[in-house]
CSV table of C-alpha atoms in Angstrom, one decimal:
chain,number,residue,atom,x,y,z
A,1,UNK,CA,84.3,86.4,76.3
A,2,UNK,CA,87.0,87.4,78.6
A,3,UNK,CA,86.8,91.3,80.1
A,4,UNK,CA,89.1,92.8,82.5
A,5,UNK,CA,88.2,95.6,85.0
A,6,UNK,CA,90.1,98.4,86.3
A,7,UNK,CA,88.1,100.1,88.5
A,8,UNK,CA,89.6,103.6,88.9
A,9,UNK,CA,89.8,105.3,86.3
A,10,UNK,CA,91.1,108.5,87.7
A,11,UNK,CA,93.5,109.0,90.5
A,12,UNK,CA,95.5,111.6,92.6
A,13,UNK,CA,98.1,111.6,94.5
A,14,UNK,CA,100.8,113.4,96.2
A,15,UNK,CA,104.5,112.2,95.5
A,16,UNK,CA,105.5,109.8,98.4
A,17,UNK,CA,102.1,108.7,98.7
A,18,UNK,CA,101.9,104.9,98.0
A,19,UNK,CA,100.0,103.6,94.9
A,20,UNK,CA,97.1,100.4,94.5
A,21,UNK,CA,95.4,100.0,91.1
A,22,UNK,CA,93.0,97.1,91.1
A,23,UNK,CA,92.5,94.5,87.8
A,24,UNK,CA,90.2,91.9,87.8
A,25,UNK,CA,89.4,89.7,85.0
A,26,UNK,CA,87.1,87.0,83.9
A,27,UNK,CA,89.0,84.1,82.7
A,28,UNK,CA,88.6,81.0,84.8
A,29,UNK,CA,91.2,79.2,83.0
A,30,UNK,CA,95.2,79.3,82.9
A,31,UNK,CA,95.9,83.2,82.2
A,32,UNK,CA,98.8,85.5,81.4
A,33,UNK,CA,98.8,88.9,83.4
A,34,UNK,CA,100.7,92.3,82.3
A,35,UNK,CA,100.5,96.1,82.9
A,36,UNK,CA,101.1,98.3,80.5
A,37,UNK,CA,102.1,102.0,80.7
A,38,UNK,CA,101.3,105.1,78.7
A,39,UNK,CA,103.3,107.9,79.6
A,40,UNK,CA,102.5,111.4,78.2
A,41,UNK,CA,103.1,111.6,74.2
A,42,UNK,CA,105.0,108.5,74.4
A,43,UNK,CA,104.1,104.5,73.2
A,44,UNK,CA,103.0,101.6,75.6
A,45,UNK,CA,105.3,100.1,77.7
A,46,UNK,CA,105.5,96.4,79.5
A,47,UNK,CA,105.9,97.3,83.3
A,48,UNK,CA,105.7,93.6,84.4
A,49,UNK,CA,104.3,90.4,83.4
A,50,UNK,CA,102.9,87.1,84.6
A,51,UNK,CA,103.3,84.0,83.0
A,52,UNK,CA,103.5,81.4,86.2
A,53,UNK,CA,105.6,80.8,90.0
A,54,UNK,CA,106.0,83.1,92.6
A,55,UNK,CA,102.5,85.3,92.1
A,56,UNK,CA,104.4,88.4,93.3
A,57,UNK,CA,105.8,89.9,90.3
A,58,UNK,CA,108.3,92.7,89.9
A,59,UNK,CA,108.6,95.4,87.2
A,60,UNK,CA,110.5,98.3,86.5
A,61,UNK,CA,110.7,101.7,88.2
A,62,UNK,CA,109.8,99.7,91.4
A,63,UNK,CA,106.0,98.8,90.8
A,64,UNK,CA,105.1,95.5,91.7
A,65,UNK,CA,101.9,93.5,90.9
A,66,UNK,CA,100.0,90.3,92.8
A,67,UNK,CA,98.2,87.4,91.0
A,68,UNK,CA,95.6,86.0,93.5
A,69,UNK,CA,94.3,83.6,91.4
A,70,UNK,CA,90.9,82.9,93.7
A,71,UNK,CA,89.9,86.6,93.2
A,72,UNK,CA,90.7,86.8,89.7
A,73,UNK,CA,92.9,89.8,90.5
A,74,UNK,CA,96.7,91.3,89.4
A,75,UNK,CA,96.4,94.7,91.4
A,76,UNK,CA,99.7,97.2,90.5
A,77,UNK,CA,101.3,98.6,93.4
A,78,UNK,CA,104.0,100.7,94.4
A,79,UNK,CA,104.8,102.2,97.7
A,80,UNK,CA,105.9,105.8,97.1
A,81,UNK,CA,104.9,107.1,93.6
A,82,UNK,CA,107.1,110.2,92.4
A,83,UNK,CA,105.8,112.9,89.4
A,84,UNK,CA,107.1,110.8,86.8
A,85,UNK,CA,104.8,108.4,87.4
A,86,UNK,CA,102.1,110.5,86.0
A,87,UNK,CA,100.9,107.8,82.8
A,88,UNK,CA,98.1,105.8,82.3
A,89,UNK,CA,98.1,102.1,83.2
A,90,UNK,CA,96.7,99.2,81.4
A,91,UNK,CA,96.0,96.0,82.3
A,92,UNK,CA,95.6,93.2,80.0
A,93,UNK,CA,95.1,89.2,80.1
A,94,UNK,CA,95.8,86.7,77.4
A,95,UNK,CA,94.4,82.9,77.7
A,96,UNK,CA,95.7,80.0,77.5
A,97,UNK,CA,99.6,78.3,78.2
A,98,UNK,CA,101.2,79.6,74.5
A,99,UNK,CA,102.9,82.8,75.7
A,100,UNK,CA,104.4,83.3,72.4
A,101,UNK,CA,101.5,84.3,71.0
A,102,UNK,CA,99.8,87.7,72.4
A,103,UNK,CA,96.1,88.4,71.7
A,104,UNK,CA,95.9,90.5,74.4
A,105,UNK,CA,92.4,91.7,76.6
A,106,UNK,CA,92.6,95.2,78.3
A,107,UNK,CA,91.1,97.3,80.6
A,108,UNK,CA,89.7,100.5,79.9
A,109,UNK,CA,92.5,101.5,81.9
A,110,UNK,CA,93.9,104.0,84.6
A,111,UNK,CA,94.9,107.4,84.7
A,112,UNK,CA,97.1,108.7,87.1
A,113,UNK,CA,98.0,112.1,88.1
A,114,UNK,CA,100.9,112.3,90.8
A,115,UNK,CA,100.9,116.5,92.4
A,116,UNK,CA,104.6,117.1,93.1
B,1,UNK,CA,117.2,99.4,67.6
B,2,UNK,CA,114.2,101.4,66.0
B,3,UNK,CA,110.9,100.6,67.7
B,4,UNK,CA,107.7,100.4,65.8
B,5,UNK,CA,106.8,103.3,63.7
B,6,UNK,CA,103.5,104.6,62.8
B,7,UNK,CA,102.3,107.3,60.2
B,8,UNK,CA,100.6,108.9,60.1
B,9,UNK,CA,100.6,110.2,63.7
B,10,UNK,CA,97.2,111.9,62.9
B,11,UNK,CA,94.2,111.7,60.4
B,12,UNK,CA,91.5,113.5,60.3
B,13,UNK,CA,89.4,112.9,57.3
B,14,UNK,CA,85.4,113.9,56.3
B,15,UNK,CA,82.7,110.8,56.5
B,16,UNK,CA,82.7,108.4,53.5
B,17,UNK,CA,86.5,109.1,52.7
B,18,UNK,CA,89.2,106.2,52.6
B,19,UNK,CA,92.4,106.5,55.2
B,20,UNK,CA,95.2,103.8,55.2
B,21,UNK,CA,97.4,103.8,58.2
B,22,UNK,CA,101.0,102.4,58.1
B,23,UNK,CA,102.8,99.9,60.7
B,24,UNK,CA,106.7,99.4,60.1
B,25,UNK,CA,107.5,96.8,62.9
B,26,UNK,CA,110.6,96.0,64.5
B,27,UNK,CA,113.4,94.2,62.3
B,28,UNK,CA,112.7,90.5,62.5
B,29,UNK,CA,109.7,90.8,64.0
B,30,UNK,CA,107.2,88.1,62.6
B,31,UNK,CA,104.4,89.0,64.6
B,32,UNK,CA,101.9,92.1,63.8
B,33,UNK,CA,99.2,92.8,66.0
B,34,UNK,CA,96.7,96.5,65.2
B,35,UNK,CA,94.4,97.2,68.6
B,36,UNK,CA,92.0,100.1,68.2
B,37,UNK,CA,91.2,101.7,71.0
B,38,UNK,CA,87.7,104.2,70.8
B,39,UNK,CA,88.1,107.3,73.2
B,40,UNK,CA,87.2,106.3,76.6
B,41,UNK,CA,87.0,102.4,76.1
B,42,UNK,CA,89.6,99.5,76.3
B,43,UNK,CA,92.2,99.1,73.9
B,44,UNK,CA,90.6,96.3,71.4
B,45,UNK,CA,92.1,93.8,69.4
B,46,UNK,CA,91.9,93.7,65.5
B,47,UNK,CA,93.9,91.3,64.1
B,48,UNK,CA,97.2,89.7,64.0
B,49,UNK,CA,99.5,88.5,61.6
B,50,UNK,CA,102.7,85.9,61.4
B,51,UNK,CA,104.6,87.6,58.6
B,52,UNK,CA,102.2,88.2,55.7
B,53,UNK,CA,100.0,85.8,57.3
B,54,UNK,CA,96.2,86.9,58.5
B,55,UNK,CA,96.6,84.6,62.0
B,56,UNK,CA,93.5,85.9,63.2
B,57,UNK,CA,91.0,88.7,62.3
B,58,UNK,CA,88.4,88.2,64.8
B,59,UNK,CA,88.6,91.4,66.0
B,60,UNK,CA,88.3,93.7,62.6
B,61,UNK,CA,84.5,95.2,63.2
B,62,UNK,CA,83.3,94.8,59.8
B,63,UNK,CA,84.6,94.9,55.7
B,64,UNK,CA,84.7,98.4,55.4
B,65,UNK,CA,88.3,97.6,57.2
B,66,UNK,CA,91.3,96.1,54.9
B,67,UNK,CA,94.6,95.3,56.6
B,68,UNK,CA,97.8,94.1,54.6
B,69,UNK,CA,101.0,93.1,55.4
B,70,UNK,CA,102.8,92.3,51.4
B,71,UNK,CA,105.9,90.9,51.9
B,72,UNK,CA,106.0,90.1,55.8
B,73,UNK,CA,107.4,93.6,56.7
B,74,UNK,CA,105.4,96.5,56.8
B,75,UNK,CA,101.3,96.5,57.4
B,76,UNK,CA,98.8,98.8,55.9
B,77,UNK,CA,95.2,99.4,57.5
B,78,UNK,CA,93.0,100.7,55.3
B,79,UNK,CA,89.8,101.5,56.4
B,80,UNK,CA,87.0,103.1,53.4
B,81,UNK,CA,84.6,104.6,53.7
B,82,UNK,CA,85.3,105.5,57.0
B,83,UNK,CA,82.4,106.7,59.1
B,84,UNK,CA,81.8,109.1,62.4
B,85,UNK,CA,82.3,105.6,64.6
B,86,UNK,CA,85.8,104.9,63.4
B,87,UNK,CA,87.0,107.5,65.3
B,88,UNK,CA,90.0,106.6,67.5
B,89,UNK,CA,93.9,105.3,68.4
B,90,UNK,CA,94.9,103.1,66.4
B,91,UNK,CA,97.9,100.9,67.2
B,92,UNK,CA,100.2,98.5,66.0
B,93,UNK,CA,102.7,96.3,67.7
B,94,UNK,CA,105.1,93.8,66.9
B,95,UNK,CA,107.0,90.4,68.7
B,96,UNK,CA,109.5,87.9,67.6
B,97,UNK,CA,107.8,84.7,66.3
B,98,UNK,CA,108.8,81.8,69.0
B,99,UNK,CA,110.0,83.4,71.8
B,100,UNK,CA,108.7,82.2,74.4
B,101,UNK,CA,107.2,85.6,76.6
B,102,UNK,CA,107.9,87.7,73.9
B,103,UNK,CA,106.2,90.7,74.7
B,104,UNK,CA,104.8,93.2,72.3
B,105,UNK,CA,106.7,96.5,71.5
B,106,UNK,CA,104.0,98.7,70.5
B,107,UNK,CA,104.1,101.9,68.3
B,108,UNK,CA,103.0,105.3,69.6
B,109,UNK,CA,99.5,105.1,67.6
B,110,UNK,CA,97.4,106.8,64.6
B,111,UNK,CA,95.0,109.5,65.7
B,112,UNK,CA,91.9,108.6,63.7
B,113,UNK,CA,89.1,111.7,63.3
B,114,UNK,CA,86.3,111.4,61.7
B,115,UNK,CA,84.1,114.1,61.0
């Protein structure tokens, strides 16, 4: 069955301080990639997808994410994190070439705690 | 436009007694998804539906769970009798039937506590 990884499952940082979450995931076949976000009290929100082209994907509030397809990864990144930023981040995965239809696979996820 | 509302926010209920949760999605949205996630672990899939539909139920853990959608607008999850391992989130999301990269607009979750 498909699994994803995210390995840290806590992390700390200072504002300015530039951000890496790593997501791995099983799936040898043609996959769909997304974060998710969890801010404090609120619902989960897309930050960026990938469906297929450039593997460098762009989201909102400046994170980015990369789809290297030979290590099975979609790490999140974003180069200075502010205090707002403080959520927890989800990957997720779904199979296949129909992305209308969205059985999605996540992580367990990540929490981040950005220090003003 | 209203997002996806779920009520209650919170449950806590006693071993052996019978919660239903409620999902009102998005207007026009076809597609209802409920994930579960268990304190600590991934966010799981349950099952989906097209409008009152069951298009797949793979992920519902066993009978004691009942999910409805009458009508093809709101979904009901019942779950009786509930027991200590039911404990958790549960939440419900929505997407337009069709669009291609439709993404799902989730709700904000049903606090599940079982003692």
């Amino acid at each position: 069955a498909q699994s994803v990884s995210q390995h840290n499952h806590h992390v700390i940082l200072s504002e300015a301080a530039s951000l890496e979450l790593g997501c791995n995931y099983s799936y040898g076949g043609t996959v769909n990639l997304f974060w998710y976000v969890q801010y404090p009290g609120q619902h989960l929100q897309l930050l960026l997808k990938y469906f297929s082209g450039d593997p460098l994907v762009k989201g909102i509030k400046g994170f980015e994410a990369e789809f290297i397809k030979s290590k099975f990864s979609f790490n999140l990144r974003k180069p200075s994190v502010q205090w707002s930023d403080t959520a927890e981040y989800f990957c997720a995965v779904t199979e296949g070439l129909n992305t209308g239809f969205q059985k999605l696979v996540f992580g367990t996820g990540t929490r981040l705690l950005v220090s003003p | 436009e209203a997002g996806v509302t779920q009520f209650p926010s919170h449950s806590v209920i006693e071993k052996g007694q019978t919660v239903t949760l409620r999902c009102d999605p998005i207007s026009g949205h076809d597609n209802l998804y409920w994930y579960r996630r268990v304190m600590g672990k991934e966010i799981k899939f349950l099952l989906h539906f097209v409008k009152e539909s069951k298009q797949d139920e793979s992920g519902m853990p066993n009978n004691r769970f009942l999910a409805e959608r009458t009508g093809g607008t709101y979904s009901t999850l019942k779950v009786q009798p509930a027991e200590l391992e039911d404990s958790g989130v549960y939440f419900c999301a929505s997407s337009q039937v069709g669009a291609t990269g439709s993404p799902l607009h989730f709700g904000n979750g049903t606090r599940l506590t079982v003692t």
